[in-house]
Structures are given as C-alpha cells and as structure tokens.
mmCIF file of C-alpha atoms and ligand atoms in Angstrom:
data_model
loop_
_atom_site.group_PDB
_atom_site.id
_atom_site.type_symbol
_atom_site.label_atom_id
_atom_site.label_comp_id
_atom_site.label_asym_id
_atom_site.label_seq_id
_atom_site.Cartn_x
_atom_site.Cartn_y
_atom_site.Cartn_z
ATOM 1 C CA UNK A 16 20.454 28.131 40.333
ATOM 2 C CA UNK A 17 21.645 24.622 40.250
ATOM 3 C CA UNK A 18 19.463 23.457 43.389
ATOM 4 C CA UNK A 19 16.269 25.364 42.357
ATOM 5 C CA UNK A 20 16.783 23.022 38.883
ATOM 6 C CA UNK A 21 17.017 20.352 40.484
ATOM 7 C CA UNK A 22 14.374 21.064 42.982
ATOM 8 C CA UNK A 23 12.059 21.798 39.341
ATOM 9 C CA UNK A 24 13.343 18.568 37.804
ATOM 10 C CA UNK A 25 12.224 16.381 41.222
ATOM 11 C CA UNK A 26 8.451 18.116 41.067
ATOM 12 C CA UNK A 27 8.743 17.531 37.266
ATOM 13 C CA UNK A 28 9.454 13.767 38.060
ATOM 14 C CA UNK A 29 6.905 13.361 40.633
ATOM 15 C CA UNK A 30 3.944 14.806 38.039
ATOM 16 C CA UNK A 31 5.281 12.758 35.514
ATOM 17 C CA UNK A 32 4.808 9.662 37.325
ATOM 18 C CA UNK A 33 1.378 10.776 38.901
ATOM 19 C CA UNK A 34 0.277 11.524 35.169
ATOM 20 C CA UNK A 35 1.310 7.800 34.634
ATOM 21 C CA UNK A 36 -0.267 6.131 37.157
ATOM 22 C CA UNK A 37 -3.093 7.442 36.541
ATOM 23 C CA UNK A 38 -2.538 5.980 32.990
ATOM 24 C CA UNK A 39 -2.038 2.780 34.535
ATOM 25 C CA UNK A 40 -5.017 3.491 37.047
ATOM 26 C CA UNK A 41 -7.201 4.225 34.376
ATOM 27 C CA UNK A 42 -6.511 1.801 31.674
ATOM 28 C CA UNK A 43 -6.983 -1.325 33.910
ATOM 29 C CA UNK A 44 -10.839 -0.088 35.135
ATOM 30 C CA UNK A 45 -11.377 0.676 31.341
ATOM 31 C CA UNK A 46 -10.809 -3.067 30.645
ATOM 32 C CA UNK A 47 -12.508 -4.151 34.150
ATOM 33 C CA UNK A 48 -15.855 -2.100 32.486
ATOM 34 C CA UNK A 49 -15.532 -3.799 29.125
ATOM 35 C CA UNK A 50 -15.919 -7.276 31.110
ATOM 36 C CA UNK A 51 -18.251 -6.126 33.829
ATOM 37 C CA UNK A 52 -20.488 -2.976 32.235
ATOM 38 C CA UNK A 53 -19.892 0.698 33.148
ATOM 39 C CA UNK A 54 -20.488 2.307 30.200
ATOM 40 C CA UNK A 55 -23.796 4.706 28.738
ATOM 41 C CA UNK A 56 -24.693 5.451 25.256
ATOM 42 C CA UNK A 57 -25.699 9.157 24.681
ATOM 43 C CA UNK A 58 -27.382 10.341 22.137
ATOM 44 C CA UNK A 59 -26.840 13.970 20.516
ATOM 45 C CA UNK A 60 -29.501 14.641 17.594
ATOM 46 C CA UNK A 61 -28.784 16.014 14.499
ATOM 47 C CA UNK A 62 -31.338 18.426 12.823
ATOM 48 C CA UNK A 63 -31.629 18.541 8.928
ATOM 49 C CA UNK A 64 -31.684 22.068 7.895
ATOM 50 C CA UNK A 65 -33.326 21.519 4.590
ATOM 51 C CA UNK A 66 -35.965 18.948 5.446
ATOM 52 C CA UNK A 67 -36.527 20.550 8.827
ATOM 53 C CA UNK A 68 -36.412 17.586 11.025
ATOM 54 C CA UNK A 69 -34.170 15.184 13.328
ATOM 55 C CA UNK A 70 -32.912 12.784 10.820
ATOM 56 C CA UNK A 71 -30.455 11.162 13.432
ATOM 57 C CA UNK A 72 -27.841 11.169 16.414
ATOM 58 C CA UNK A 73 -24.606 11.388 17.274
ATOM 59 C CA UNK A 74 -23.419 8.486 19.976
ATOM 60 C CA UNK A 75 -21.208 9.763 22.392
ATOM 61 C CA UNK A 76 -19.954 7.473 25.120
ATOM 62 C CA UNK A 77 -19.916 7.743 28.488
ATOM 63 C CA UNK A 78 -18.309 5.568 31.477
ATOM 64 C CA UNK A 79 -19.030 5.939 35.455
ATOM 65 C CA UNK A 80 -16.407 3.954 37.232
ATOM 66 C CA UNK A 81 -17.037 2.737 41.084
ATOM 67 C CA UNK A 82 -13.342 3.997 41.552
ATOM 68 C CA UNK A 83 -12.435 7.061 39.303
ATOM 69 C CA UNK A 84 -16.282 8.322 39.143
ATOM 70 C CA UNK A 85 -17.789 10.067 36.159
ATOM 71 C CA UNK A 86 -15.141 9.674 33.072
ATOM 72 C CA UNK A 87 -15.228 11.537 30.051
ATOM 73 C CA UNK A 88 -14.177 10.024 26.990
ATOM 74 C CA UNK A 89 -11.266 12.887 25.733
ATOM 75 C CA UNK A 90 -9.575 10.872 28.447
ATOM 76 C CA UNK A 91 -10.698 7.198 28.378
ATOM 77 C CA UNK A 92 -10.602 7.251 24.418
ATOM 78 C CA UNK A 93 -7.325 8.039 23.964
ATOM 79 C CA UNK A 94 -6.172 5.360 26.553
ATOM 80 C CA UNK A 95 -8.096 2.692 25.009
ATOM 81 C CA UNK A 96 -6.489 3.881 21.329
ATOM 82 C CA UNK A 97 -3.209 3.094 23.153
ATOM 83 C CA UNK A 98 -3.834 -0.326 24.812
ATOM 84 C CA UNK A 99 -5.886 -1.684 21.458
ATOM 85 C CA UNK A 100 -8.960 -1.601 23.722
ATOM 86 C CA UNK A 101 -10.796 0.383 22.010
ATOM 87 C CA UNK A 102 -11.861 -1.923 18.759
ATOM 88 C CA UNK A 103 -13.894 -3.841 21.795
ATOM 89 C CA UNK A 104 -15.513 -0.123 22.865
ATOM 90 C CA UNK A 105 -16.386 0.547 19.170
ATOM 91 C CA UNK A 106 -18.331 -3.086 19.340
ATOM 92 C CA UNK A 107 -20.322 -2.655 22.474
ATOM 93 C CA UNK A 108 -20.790 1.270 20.873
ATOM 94 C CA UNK A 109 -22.291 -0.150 17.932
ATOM 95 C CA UNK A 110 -24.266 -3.092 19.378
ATOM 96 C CA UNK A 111 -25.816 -0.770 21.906
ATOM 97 C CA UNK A 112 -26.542 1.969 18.716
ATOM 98 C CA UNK A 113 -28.238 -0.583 16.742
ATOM 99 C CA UNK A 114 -30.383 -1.804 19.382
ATOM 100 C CA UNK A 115 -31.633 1.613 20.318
ATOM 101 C CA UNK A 116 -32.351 2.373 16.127
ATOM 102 C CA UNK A 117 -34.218 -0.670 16.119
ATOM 103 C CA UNK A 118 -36.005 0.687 19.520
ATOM 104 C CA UNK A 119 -36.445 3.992 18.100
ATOM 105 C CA UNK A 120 -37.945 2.314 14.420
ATOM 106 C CA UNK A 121 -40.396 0.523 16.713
ATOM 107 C CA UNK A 122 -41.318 3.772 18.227
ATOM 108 C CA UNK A 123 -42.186 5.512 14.556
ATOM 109 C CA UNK A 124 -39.147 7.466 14.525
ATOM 110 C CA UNK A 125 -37.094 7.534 11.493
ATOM 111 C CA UNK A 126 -33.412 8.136 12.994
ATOM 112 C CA UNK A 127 -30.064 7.650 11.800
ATOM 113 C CA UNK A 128 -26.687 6.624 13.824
ATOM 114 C CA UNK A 129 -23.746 8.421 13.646
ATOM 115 C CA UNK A 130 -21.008 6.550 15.634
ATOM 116 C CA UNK A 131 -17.268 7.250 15.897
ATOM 117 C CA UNK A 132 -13.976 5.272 14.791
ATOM 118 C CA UNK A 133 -10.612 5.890 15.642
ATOM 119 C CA UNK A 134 -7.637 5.515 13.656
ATOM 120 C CA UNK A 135 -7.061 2.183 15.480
ATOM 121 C CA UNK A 136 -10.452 0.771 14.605
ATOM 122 C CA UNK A 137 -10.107 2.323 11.139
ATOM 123 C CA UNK A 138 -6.485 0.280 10.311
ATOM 124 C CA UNK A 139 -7.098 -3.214 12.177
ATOM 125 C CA UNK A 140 -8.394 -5.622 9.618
ATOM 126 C CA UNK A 141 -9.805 -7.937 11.102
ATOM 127 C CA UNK A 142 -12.399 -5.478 12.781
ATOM 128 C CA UNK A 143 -13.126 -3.580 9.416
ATOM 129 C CA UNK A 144 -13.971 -7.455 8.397
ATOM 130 C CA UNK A 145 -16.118 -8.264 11.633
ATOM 131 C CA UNK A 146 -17.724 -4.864 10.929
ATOM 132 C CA UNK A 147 -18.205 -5.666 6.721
ATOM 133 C CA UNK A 148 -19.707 -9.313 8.075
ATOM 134 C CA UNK A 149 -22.032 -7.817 10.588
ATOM 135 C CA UNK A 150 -23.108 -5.139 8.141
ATOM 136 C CA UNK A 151 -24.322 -7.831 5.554
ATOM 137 C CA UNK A 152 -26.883 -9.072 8.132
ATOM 138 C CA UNK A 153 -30.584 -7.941 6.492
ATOM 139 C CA UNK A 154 -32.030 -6.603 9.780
ATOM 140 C CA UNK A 155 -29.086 -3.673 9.999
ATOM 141 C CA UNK A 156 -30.458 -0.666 8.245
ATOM 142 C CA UNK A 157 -27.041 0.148 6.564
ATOM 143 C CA UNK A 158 -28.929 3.608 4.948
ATOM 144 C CA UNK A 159 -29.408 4.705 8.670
ATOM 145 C CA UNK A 160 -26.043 4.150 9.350
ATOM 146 C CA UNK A 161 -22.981 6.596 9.287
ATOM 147 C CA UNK A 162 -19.625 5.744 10.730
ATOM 148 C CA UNK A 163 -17.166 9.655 11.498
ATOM 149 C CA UNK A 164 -13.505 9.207 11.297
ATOM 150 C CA UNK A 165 -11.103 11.954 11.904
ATOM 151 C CA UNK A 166 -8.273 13.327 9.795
ATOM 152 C CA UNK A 167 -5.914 12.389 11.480
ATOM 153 C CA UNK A 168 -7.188 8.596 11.521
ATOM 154 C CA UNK A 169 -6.393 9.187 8.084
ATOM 155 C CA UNK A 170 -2.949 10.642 8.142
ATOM 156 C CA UNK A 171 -1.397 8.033 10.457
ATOM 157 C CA UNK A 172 -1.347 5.141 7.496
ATOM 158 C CA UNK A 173 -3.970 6.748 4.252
ATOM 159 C CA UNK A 174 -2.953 4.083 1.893
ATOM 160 C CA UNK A 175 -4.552 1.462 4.428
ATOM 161 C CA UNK A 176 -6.893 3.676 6.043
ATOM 162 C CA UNK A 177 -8.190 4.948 2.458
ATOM 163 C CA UNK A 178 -8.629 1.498 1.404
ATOM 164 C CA UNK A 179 -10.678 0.211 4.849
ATOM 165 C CA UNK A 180 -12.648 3.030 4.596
ATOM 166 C CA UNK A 181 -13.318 2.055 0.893
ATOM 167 C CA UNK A 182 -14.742 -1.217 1.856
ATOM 168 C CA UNK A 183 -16.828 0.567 3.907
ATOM 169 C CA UNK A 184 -18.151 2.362 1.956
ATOM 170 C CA UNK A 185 -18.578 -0.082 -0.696
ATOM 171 C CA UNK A 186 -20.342 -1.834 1.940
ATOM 172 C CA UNK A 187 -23.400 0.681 2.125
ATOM 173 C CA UNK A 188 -22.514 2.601 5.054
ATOM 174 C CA UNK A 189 -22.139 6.495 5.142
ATOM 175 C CA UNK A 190 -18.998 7.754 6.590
ATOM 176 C CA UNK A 191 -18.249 11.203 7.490
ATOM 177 C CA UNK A 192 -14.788 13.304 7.901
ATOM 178 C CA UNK A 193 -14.981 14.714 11.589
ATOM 179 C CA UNK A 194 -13.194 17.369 13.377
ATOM 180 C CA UNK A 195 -12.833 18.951 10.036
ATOM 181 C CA UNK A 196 -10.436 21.628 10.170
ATOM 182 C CA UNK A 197 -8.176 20.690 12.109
ATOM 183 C CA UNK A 198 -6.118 18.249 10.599
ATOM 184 C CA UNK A 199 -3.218 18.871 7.859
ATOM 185 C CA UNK A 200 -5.369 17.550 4.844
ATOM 186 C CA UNK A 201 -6.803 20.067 2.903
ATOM 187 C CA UNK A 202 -10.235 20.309 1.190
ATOM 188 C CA UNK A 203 -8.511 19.378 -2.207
ATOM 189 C CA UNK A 204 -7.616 15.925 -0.654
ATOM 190 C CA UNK A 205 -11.232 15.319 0.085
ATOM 191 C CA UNK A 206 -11.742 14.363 -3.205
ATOM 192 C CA UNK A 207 -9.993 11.312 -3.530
ATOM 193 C CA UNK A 208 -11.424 10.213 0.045
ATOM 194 C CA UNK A 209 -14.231 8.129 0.410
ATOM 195 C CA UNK A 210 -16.799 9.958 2.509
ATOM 196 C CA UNK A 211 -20.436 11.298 1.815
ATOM 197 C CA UNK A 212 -20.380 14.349 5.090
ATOM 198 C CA UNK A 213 -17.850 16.563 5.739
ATOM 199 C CA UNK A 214 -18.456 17.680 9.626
ATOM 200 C CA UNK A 215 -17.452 21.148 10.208
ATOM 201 C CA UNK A 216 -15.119 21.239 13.823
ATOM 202 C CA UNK A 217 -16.718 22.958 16.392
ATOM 203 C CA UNK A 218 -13.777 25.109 17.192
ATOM 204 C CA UNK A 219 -15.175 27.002 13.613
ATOM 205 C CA UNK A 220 -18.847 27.237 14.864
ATOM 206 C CA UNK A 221 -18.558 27.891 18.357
ATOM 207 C CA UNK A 222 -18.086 31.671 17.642
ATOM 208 C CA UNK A 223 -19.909 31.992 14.328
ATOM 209 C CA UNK A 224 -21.593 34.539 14.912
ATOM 210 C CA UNK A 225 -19.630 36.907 16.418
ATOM 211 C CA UNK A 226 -16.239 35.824 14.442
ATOM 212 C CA UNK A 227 -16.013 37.019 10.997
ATOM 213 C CA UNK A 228 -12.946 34.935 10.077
ATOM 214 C CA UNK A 229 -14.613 31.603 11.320
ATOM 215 C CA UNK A 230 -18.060 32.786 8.798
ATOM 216 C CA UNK A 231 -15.531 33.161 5.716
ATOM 217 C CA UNK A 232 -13.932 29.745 6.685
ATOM 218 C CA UNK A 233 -17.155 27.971 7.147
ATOM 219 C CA UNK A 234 -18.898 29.635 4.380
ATOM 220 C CA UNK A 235 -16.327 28.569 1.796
ATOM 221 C CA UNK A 236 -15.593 25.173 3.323
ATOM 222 C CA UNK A 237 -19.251 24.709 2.885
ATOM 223 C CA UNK A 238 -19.455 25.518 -0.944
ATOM 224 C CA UNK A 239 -16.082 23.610 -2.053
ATOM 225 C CA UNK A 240 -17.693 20.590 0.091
ATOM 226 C CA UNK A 241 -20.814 21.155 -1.833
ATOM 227 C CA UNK A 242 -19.202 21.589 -5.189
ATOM 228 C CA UNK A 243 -17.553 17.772 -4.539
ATOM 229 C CA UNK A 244 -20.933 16.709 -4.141
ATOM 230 C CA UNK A 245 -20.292 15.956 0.215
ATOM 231 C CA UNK A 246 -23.146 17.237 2.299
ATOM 232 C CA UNK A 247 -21.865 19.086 5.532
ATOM 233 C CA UNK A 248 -23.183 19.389 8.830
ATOM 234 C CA UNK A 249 -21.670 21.780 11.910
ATOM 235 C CA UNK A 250 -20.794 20.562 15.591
ATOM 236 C CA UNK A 251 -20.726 23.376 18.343
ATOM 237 C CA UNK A 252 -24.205 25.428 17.391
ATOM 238 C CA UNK A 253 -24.931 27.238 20.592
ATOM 239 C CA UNK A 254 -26.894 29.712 19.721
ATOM 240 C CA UNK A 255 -29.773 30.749 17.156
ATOM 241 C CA UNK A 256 -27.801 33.546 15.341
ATOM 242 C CA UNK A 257 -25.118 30.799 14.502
ATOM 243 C CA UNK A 258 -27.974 28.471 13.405
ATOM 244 C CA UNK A 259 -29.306 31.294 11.528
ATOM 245 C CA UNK A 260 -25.931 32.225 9.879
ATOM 246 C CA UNK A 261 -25.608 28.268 9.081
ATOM 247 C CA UNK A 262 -29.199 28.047 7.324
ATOM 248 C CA UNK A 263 -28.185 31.247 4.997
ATOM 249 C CA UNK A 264 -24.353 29.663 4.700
ATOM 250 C CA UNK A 265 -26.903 26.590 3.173
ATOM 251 C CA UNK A 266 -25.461 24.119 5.173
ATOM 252 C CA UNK A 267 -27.242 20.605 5.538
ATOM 253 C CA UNK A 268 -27.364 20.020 9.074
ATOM 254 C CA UNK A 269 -26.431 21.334 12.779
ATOM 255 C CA UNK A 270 -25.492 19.797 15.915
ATOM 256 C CA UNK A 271 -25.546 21.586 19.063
ATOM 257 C CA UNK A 272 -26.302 22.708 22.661
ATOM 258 C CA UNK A 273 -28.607 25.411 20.957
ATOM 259 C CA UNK A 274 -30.822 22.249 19.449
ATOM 260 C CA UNK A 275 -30.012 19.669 22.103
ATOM 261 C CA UNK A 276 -27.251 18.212 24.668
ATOM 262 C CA UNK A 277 -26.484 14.378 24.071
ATOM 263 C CA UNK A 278 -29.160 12.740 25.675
ATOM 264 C CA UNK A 279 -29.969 9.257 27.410
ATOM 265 C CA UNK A 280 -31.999 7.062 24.778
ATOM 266 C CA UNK A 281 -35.004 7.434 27.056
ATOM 267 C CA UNK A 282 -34.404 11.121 27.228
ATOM 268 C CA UNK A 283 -34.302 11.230 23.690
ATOM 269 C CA UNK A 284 -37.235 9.159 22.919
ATOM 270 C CA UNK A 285 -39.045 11.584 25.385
ATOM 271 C CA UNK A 286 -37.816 14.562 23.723
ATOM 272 C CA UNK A 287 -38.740 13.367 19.870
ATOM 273 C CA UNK A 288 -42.117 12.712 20.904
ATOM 274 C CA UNK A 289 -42.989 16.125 21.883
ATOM 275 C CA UNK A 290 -40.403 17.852 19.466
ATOM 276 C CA UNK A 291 -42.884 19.599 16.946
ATOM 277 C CA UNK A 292 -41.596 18.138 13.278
HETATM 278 P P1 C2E B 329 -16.461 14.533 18.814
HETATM 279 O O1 C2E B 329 -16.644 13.309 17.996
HETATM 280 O O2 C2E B 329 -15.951 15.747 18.119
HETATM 281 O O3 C2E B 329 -17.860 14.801 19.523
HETATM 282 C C1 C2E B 329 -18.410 16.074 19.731
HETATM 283 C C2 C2E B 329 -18.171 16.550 21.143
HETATM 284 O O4 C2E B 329 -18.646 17.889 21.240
HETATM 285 C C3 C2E B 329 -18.928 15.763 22.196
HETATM 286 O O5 C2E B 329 -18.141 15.743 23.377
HETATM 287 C C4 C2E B 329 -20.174 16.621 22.409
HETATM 288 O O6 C2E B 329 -20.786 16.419 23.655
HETATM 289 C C5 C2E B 329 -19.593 18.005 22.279
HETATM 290 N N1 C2E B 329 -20.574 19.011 21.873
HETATM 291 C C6 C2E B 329 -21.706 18.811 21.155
HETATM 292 N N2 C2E B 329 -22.369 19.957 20.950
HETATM 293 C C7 C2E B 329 -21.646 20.930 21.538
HETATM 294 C C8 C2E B 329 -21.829 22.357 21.683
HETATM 295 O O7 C2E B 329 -22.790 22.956 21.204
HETATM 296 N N3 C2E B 329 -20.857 23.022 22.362
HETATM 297 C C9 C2E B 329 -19.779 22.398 22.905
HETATM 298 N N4 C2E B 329 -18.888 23.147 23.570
HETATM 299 N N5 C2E B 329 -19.580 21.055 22.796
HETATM 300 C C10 C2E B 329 -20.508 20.335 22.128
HETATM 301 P P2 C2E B 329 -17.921 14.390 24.203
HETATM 302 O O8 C2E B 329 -19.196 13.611 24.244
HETATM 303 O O9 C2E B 329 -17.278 14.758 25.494
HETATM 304 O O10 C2E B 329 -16.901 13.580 23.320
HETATM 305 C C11 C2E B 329 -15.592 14.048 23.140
HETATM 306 C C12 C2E B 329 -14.859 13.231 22.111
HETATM 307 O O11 C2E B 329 -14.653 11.897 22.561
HETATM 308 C C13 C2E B 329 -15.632 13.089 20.797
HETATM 309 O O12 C2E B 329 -15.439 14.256 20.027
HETATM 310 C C14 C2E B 329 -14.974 11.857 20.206
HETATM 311 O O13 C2E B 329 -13.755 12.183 19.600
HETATM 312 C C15 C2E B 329 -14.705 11.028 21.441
HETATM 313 N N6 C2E B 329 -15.782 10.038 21.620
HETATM 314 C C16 C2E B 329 -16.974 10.147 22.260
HETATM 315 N N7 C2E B 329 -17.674 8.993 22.200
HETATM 316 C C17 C2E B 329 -16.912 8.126 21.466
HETATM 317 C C18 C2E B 329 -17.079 6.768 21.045
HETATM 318 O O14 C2E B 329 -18.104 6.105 21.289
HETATM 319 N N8 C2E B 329 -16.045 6.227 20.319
HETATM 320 C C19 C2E B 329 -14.921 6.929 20.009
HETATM 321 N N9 C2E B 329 -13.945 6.335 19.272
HETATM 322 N N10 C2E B 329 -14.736 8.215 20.376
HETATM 323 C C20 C2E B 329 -15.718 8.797 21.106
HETATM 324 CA CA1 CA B 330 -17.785 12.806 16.192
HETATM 325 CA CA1 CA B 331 -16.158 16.557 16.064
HETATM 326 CA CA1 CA B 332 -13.211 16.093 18.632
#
C-alpha cells in the first residue's frame, strides 16, 4: 500500500545518499593519498607457456587508507575515472613499475610490465603525450613494456581512442585488449585495432575445466586471435587442469592464483629467485 511505498522510497533515499557519501568520503582520501602516499604496487607474474618461464607481471594497485582501511581498486578505480584523478594514479603506477623493472634488471631477471589504462587515461591527450615524451627517454626498456586497455575504453570514443592507442603503439610499446569477452566488440573488430595480446577475461577461465562452453569459447577465441597474428594470454587460472587445458588450447601465456597471487616487489623478487626456470 501507499505507506509501505513510501516507507520503501524513504529507505531507498537514505541508501542512496549513504552510497554517495561514501562517494564523496572516498574520493577526497583518494586525492589526500595521491599528495601524501598510501598506495602499493603488486605484482602478479605472468608465465610463458611456450618458453616455459616468467617473462613478466601484471601491476595491480593497491591503497590502505588511515580512515577507510584496506581499499580495493574495483572501487577506488572507478572513482578516480570519475573525478579525472586517475591520469595522476596511472603516473605514480608507472613510475613505481619502472623503477621496480629497473630493480628487477639489476637483479638478473628479465621481466616485463604489464600496467593498466582506463578509458580516461586512454582519451586525454595531453597524458598520451606526457606518456609518448617519457617513453622516448633511452633508459625505459619500451620492449619490456605493455600497456592493457579494456573494450570498453575503446567503445566510449574509438575514433580517438583508436588513434591514441596508435601512437602508442607507434611509439614501441605493446598494448594488450583486457577483459576480453566481455565487451560488445567482436573478434572481427580486432583487426583494425592496434594491439599485439588479446587477454582472455577471467570470467572464461575461471571454470575451464569443468565448463565445456567456456573450452569452445576460449579454444576458438584463441585460434582466430592467432590467425590475426595477436598472441593471447588467460587471467583467472586456478587450477592445473585449466593450465593443462590452456597449454593443449596452445595458448601463449597464463595468469593466475594456480601460478601465483599478485605479490609485493620484494615478495616477488623472493619468489623468482627460487622459482626453478
Ligand atoms: P584486471 O585488470 O582484470 O586485473 C585482474 C584481477 O583479477 C586482479 O584483481 C587480480 O588480482 C585478479 N586475479 C588474478 N588472478 C586471479 C585468479 O586466478 N582468480 C581470481 N578470482 N582473480 C584473479 P584486482 O587486483 O583486485 O584488480 C581489479 C581491477 O582493478 C583490475 O582488473 C583493473 O581493472 C583494476 N586495476 C587494478 N590496478 C589498477 C591500476 O593500477 N590502474 C588501473 N587503471 N586499474 C587497475
Ligand atoms: Ca588488467
Ligand atoms: Ca582482466
Ligand atoms: Ca577486470
């Protein structure tokens, strides 16, 4: 009845403005840590199926506030998309990935980067330009260096996105299509998109082995990918019958809890050194 709507629409309020606040809440100690510090740079490695080694890392980033506590960054990243906070993220992502390749280079390790953009990183100019200028410097192993951008980073503007993404490339960088899967595009579009790795979602590999829709999927994305000359790697390998399943699929590379869970650089460097390559 009338009063139990209203009654629905008053608790509906009240949520909407907690969910808000929070926003609010949020946002502001995001910007207070991009002044003062608060964030941590993990490390997820990626294992080469065919040369049967670590060849690099994901860098996933994390954020411990004094207020909110331990912040993941499915909530933080979004947020920072929103307030245009998040091209000065990508930066301190990127400074604090370079310095640890350099660290890991030192240590006889020969490991890659993989760092994520988001659409808003992907369609502000001025950073792709920053990022072009920086990448000219001779000490910045551009090989080593991949850069993953959704789909949907994409899909918001292609024409602009396609042609940032070009000068990317053109500027020696890899770049990778994330998440794929789950965006609209369709492997057919791949072709006229500038990117080396096509990264299989997770949602798709989670279940491998047990889901025989999710093997046909990943089988075939794997050999159209293939036949437009893109390597592909899988996210979400938990276990070693999806690994297994990958290796016969002949995909590239894997990334999972089964090989590793991101990791601190020092855990990391710990962890290469007695990983038997
Ligand atoms: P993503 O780019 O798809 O990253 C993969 C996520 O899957 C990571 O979550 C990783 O910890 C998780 N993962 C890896 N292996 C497994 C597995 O075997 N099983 C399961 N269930 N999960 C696995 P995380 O670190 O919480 O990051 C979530 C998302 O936040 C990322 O998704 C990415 O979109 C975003 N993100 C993280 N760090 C950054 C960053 O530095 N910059 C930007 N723009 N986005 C970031
Ligand atoms: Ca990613
Ligand atoms: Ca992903
Ligand atoms: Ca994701």
């Amino acid at each position: 009845d009338a009063r139990h709507h209203s009654l629905a629409f008053a608790l509906y309020e009240i949520g909407r403005d907690e969910v808000h606040l929070r926003k609010i809440t949020v946002t502001h100690r995001l910007q207070q840590a991009i002044l003062n510090g608060g964030f941590e740079l993990l490390f997820q490695p990626q294992y080469d199926l065919r040369a049967g080694r670590i060849h690099s890392a994901e860098a996933l980033i994390r954020w411990q506030d004094p207020e909110l506590g331990r912040m993941f960054p499915d909530e933080f990243i979004p947020l920072a998309e929103q307030s245009g906070d998040i091209t000065l993220i990508t930066d301190w992502v990127l400074n604090e990935a370079l310095r640890q390749m350099a660290a890991w280079q030192a240590d006889g390790h020969d490991l890659g980067v993989s760092i994520n953009l988001s659409a808003r990183d992907v369609l502000q100019d001025d950073f792709i330009d920053g990022l072009i200028a920086r990448l000219r410097h001779d000490d910045i192993r551009r090989d080593a260096l991949m850069f993953e951008i959704t789909e949907s980073a994409v899909m918001a503007d292609p024409e602009h996105a396609l042609r940032n993404l070009q000068r990317l490339y053109d500027a020696g960088v890899s770049l990778a299509m994330d998440d794929f899967g789950t965006g609209f595009s369709s492997l057919s579009q791949l072709k006229s998109m500038p990117v080396h790795e096509l990264k299989i979602d997770k949602s798709f590999v989670l279940r491998l082995d047990e889901d025989r829709d999710d093997q046909r999927i990943v089988r075939s994305t794997i050999e159209m990918a293939h036949h437009l000359g893109l390597s592909v790697i899988a996210e979400g390998v938990e276990n070693r019958a999806s690994l297994a399943l990958l290796y016969d699929m002949g995909c590239d590379a894997i990334q999972g809890y089964y090989l590793s869970k991101p990791k601190t650089a020092s855990e990391l460097r710990e962890w290469l050194a007695t990983f038997d390559q």
